[in-house]
PDB file of C-alpha atoms in Angstrom:
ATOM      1  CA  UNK A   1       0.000   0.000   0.000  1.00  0.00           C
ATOM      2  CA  UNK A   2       1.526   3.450  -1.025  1.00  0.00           C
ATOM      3  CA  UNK A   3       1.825   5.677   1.980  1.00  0.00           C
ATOM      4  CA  UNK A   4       0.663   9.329   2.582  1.00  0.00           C
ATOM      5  CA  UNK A   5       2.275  11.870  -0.030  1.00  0.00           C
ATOM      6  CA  UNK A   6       1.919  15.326  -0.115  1.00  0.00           C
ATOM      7  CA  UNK A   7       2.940  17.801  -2.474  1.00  0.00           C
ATOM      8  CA  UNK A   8       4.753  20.107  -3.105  1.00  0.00           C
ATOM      9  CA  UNK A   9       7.898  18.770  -0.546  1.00  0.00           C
ATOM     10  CA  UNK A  10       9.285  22.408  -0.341  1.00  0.00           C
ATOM     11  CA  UNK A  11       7.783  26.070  -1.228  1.00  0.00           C
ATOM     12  CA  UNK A  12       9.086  29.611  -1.018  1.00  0.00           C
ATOM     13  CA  UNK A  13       6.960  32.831  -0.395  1.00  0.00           C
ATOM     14  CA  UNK A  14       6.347  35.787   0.552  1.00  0.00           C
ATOM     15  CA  UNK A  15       4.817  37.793   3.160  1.00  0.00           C
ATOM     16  CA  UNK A  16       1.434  38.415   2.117  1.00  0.00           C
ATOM     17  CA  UNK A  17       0.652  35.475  -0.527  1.00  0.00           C
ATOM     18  CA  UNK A  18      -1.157  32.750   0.215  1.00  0.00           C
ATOM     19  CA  UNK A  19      -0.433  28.458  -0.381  1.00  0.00           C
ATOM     20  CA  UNK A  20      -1.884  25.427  -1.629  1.00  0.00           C
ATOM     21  CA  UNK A  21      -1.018  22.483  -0.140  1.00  0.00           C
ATOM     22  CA  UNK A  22      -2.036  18.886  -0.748  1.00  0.00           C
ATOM     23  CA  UNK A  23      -2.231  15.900   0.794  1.00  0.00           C
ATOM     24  CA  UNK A  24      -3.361  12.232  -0.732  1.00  0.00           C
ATOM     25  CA  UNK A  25      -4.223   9.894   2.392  1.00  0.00           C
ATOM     26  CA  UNK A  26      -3.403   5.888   2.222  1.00  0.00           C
ATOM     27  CA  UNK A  27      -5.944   4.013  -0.135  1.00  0.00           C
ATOM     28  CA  UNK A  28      -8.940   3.198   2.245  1.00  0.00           C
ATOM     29  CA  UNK A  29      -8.269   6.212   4.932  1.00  0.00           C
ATOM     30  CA  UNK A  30     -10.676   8.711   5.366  1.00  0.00           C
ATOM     31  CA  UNK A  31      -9.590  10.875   7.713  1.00  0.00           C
ATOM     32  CA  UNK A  32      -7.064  13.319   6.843  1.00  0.00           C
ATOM     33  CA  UNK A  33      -5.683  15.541   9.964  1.00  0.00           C
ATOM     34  CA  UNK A  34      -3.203  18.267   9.116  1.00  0.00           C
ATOM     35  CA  UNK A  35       0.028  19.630  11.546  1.00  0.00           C
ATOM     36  CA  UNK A  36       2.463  22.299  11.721  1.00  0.00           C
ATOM     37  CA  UNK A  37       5.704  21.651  13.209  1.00  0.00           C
ATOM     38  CA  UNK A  38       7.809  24.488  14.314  1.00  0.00           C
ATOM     39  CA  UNK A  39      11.362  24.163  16.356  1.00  0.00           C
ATOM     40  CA  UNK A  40       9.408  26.025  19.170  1.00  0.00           C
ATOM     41  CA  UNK A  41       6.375  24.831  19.313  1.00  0.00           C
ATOM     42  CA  UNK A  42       6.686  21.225  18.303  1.00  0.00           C
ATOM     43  CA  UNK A  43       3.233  19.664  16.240  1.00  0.00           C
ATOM     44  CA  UNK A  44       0.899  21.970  16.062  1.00  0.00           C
ATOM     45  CA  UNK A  45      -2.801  20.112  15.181  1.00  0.00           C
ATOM     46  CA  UNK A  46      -4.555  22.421  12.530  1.00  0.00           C
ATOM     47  CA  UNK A  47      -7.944  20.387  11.270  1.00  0.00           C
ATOM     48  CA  UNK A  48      -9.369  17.297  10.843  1.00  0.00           C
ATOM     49  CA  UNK A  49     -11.442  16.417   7.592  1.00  0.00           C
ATOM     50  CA  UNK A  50     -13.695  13.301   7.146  1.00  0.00           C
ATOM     51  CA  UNK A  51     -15.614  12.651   4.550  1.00  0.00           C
ATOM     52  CA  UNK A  52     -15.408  15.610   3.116  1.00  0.00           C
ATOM     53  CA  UNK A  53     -16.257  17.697   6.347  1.00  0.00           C
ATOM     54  CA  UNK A  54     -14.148  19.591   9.029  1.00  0.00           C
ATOM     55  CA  UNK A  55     -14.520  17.590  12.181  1.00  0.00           C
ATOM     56  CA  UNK A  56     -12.048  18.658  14.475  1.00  0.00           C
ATOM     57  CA  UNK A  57     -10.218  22.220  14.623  1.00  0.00           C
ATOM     58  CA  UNK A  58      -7.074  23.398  16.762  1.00  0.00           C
ATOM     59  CA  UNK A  59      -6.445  26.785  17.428  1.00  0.00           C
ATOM     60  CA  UNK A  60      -5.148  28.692  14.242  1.00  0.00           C
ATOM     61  CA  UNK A  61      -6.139  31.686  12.915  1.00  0.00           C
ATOM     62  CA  UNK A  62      -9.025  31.875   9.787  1.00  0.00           C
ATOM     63  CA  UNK A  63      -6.432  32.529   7.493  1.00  0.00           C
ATOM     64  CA  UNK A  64      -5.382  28.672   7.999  1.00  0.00           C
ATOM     65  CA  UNK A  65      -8.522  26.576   6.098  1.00  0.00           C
ATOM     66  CA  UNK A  66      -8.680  23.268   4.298  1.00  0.00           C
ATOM     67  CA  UNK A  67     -10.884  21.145   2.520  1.00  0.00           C
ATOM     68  CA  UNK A  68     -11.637  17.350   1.820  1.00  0.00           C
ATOM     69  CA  UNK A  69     -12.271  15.801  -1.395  1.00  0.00           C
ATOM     70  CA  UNK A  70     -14.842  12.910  -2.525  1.00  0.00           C
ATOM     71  CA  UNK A  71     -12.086  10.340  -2.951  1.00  0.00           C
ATOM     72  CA  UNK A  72     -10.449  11.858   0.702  1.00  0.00           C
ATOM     73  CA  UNK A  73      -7.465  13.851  -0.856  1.00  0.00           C
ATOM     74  CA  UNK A  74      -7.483  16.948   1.403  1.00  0.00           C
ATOM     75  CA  UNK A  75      -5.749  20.468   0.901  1.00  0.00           C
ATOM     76  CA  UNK A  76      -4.918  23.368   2.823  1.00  0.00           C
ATOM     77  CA  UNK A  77      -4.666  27.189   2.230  1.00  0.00           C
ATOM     78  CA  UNK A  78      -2.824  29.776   4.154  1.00  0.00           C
ATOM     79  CA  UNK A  79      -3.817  33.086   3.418  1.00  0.00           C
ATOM     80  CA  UNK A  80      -1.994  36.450   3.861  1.00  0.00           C
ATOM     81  CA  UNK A  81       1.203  34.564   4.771  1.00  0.00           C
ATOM     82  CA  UNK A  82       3.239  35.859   7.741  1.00  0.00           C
ATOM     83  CA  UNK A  83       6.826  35.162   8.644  1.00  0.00           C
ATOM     84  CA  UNK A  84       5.888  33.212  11.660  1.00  0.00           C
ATOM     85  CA  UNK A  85       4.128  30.618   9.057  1.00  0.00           C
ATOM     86  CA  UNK A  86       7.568  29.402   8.159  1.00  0.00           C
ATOM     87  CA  UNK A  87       6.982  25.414   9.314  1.00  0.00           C
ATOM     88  CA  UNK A  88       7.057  21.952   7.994  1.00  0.00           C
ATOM     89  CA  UNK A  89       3.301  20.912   7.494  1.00  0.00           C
ATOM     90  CA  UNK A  90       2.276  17.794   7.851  1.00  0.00           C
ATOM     91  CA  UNK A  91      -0.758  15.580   7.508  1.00  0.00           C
ATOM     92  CA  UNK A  92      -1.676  11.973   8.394  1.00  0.00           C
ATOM     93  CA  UNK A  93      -4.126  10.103   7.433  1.00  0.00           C
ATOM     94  CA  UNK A  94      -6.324   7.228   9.516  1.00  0.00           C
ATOM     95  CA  UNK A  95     -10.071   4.860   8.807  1.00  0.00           C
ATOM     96  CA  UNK A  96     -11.479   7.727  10.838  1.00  0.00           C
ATOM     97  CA  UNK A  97     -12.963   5.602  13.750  1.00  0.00           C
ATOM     98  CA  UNK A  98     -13.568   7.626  16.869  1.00  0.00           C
ATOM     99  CA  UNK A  99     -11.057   7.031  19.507  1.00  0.00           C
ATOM    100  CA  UNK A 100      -9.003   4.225  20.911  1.00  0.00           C
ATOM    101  CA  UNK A 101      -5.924   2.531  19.056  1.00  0.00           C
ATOM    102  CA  UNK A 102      -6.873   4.337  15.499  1.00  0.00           C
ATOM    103  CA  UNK A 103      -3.194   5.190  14.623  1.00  0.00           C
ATOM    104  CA  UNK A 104      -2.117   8.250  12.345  1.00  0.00           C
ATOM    105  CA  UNK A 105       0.207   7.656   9.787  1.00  0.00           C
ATOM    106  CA  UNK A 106       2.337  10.804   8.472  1.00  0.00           C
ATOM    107  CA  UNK A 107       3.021  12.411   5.164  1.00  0.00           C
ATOM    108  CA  UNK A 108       6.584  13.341   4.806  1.00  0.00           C
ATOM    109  CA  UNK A 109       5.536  17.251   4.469  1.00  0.00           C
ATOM    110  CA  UNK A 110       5.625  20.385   2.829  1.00  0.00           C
ATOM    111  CA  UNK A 111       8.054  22.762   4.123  1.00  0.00           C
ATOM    112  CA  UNK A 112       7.048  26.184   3.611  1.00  0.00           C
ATOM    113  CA  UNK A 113       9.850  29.138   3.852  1.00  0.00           C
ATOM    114  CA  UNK A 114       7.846  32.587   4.147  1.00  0.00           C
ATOM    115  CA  UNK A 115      10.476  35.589   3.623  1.00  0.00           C
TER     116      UNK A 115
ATOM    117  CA  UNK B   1      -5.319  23.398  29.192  1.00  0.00           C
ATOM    118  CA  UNK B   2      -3.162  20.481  27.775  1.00  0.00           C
ATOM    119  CA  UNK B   3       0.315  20.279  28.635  1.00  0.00           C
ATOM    120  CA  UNK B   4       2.507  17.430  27.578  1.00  0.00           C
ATOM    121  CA  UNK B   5       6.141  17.452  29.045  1.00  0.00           C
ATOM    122  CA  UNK B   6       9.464  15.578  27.740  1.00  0.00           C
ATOM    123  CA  UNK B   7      12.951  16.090  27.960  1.00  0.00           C
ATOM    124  CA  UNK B   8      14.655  18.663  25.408  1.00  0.00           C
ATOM    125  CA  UNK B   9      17.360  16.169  24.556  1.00  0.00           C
ATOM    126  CA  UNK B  10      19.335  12.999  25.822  1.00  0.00           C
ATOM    127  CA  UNK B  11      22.659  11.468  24.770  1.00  0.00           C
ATOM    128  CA  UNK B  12      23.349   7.572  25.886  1.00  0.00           C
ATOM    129  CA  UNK B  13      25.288   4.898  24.343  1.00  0.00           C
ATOM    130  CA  UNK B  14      25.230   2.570  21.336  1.00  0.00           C
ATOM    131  CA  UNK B  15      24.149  -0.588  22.945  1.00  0.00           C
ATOM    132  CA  UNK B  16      22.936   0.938  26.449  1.00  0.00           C
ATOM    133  CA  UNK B  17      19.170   1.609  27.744  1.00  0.00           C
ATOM    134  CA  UNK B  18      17.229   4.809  27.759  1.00  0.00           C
ATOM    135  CA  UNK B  19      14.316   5.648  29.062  1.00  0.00           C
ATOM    136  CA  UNK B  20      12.383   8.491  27.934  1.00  0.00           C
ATOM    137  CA  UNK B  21       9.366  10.105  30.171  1.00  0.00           C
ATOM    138  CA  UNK B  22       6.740  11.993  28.977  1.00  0.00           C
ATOM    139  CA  UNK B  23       4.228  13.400  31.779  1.00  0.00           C
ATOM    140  CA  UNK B  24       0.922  14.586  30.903  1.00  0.00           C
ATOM    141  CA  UNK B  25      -1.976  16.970  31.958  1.00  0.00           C
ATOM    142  CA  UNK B  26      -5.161  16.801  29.828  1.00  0.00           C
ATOM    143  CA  UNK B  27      -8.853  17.163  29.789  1.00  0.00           C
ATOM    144  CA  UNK B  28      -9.753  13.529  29.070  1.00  0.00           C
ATOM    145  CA  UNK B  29      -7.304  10.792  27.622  1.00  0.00           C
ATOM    146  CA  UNK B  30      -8.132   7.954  25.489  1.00  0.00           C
ATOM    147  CA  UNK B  31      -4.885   7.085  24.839  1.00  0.00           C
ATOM    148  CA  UNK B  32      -1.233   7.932  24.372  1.00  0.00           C
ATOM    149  CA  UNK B  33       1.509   7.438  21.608  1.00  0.00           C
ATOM    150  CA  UNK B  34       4.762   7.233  21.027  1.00  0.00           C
ATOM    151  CA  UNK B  35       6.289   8.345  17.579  1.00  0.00           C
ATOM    152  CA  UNK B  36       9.982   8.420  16.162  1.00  0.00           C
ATOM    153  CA  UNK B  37      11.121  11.403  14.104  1.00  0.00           C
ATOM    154  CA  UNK B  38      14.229  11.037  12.108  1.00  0.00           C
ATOM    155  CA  UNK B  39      15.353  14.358  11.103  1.00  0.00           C
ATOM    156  CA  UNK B  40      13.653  15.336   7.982  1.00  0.00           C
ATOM    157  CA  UNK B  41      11.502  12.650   8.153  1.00  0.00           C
ATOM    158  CA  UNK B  42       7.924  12.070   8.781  1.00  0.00           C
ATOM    159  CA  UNK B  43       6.708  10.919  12.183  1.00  0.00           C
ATOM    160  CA  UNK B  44       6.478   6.795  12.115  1.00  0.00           C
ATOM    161  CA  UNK B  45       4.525   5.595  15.158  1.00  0.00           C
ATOM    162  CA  UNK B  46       5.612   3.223  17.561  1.00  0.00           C
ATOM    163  CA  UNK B  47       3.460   2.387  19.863  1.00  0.00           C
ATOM    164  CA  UNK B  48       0.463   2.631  22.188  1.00  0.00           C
ATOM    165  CA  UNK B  49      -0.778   2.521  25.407  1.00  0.00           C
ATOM    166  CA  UNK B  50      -4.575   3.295  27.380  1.00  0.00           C
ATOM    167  CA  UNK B  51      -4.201   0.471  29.959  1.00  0.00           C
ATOM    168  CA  UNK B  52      -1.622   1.015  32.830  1.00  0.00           C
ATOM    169  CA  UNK B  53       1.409  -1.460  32.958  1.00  0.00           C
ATOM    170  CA  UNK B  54       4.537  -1.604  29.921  1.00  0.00           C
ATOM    171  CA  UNK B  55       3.940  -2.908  26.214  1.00  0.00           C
ATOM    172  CA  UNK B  56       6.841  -4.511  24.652  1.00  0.00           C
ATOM    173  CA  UNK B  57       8.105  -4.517  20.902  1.00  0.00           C
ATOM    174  CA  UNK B  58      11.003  -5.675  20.406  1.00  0.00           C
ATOM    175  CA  UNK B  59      13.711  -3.229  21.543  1.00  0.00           C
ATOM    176  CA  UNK B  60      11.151  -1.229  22.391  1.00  0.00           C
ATOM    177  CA  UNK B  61       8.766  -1.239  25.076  1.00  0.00           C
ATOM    178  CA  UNK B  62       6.379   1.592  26.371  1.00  0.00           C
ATOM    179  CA  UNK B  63       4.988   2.011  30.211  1.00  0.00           C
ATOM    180  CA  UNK B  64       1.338   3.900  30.980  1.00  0.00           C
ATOM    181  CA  UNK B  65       0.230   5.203  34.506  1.00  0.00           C
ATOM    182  CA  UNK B  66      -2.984   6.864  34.154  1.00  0.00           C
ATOM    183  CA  UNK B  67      -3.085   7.537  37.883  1.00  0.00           C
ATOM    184  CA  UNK B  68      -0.059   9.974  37.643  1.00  0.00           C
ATOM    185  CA  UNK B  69      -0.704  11.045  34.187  1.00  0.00           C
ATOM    186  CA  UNK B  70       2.911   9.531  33.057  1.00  0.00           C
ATOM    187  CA  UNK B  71       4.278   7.289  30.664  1.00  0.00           C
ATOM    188  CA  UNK B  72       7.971   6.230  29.120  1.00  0.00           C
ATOM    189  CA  UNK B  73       9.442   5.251  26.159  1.00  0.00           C
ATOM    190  CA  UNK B  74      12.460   2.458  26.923  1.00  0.00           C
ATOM    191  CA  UNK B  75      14.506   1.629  24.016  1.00  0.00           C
ATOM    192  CA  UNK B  76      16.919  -1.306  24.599  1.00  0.00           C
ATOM    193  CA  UNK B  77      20.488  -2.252  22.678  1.00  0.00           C
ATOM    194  CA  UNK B  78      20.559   0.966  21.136  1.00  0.00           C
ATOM    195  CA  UNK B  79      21.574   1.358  17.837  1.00  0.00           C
ATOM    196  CA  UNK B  80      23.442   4.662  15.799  1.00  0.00           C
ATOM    197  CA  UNK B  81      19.680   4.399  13.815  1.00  0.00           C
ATOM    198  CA  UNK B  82      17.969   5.390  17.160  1.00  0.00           C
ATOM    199  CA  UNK B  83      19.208   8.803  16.741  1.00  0.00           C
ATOM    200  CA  UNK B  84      15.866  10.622  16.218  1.00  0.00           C
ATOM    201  CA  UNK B  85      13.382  12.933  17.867  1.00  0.00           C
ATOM    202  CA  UNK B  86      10.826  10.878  20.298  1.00  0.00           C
ATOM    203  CA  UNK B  87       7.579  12.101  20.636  1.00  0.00           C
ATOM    204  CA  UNK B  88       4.855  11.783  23.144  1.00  0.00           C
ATOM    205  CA  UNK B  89       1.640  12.260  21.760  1.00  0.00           C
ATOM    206  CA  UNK B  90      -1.950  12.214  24.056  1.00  0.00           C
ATOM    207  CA  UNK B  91      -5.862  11.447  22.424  1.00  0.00           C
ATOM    208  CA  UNK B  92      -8.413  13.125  23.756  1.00  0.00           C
ATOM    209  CA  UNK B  93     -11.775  13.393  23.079  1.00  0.00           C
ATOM    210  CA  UNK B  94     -12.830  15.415  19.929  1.00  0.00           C
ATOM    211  CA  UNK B  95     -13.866  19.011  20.497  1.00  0.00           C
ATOM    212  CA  UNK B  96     -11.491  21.951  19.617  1.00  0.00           C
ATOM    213  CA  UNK B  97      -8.758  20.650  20.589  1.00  0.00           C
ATOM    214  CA  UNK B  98      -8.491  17.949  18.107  1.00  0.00           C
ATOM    215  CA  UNK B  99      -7.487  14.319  18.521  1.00  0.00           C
ATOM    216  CA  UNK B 100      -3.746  14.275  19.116  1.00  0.00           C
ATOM    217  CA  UNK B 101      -1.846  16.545  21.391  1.00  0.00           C
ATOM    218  CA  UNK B 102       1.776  16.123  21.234  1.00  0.00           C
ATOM    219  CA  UNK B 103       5.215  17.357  23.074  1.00  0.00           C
ATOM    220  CA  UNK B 104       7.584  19.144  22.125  1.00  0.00           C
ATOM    221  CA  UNK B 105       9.683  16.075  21.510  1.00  0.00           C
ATOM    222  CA  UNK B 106      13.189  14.542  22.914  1.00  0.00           C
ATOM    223  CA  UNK B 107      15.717  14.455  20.681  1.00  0.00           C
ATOM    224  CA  UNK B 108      18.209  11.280  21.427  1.00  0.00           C
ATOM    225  CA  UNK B 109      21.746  10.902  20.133  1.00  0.00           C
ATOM    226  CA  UNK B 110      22.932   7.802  20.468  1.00  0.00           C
ATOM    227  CA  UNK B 111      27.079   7.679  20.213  1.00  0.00           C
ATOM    228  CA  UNK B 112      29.639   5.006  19.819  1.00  0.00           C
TER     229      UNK B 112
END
């Protein structure tokens, strides 16, 4: 089974723009939850989609949004990018069952440089 | 709020025993993980506890007391590959917090 791949692996900005980026989840998994990982703040949770609707949120800013597909590829925009938005983004995917042992697996990333 | 606490960093020895602790304060728990982080690399998980007492894989075993809201990560017979970040990583119930809350991470070196 192919794992979780997101695209693109590494993006430059600017201050001000705003980003795309996507995430395809394991064949099967239809949750897709994304991160941000920062040297000071560790992972960040951002959203949870599944199927097709938002059903957990951490505590980001509006500017930070996503969206689930039909066949459970997700994607997430940052608008008005800021410096501090620098970060390597993950997501992971999972079946989506409430609770328990339902594991996460991890993308490899996107890391986004804002200058 | 939700604080999850690990050692910055530790340094042992290829072939010794480390333990790694992770101590946790949350509103609810329904479990807690244990990833590895190679730098660069995606989290891969390693294991997972909601019962109290230790749950062994191989070199690597992981110890849950819900009682004081700690658990460790014990990695035996290190290896150079066990140079990574460790990370501690709670569930709790949905709600705005979201599913997983994780620390900040230990970062183990492992030297000859």
């Amino acid at each position: 089974k192919a794992g979780v791949t997101q695209t693109p692996r590494y993006l430059i900005k600017t201050r001000g723009q705003q980003v795309t980026l996507s995430c395809s989840p394991i064949s099967g998994h239809r949750s897709v939850s994304w991160y941000q990982q920062t040297p000071g703040q560790g992972l960040q949770f951002l959203f949870e989609y599944f199927s097709e609707t938002q059903r957990n949120k951490g505590n980001f800013p509006g500017r930070f949004s996503g969206r689930q597909f039909s066949n459970s590829r997700s994607e997430m925009n940052v608008s008005t990018l800021e410096l501090g938005d620098s970060a390597l983004y993950l997501c992971a995917s999972s079946l989506g069952r409430s609770g328990g042992r339902e594991t996460q697996y991890f993308g490899p990333g996107t890391r986004l440089l804002v200058l | 709020g939700q604080n999850i606490d690990q050692p910055t960093e530790m340094t042992a020895t290829e072939g010794a025993i480390v333990q790694i602790n992770c101590t946790y304060q949350t509103s609810g728990f329904n479990g807690l993980f244990w990833y590895q982080q190679h730098a660069g690399e995606a989290p891969t998980f390693l294991s997972y506890n909601v019962l109290d007492g230790l749950e062994e894989k191989g070199r690597f075993s992981s110890f849950l007391s819900r009682s004081k809201g700690y658990s460790y990560l014990l990695l035996k017979e290190l290896q150079m590959k066990d140079s990574a970040s460790y990370l501690c990583a709670v569930r709790v119930p949905g709600g705005s917090q979201g599913n997983l809350i994780f620390g900040k991470g230990t970062k183990l070196s492992v030297k000859p």
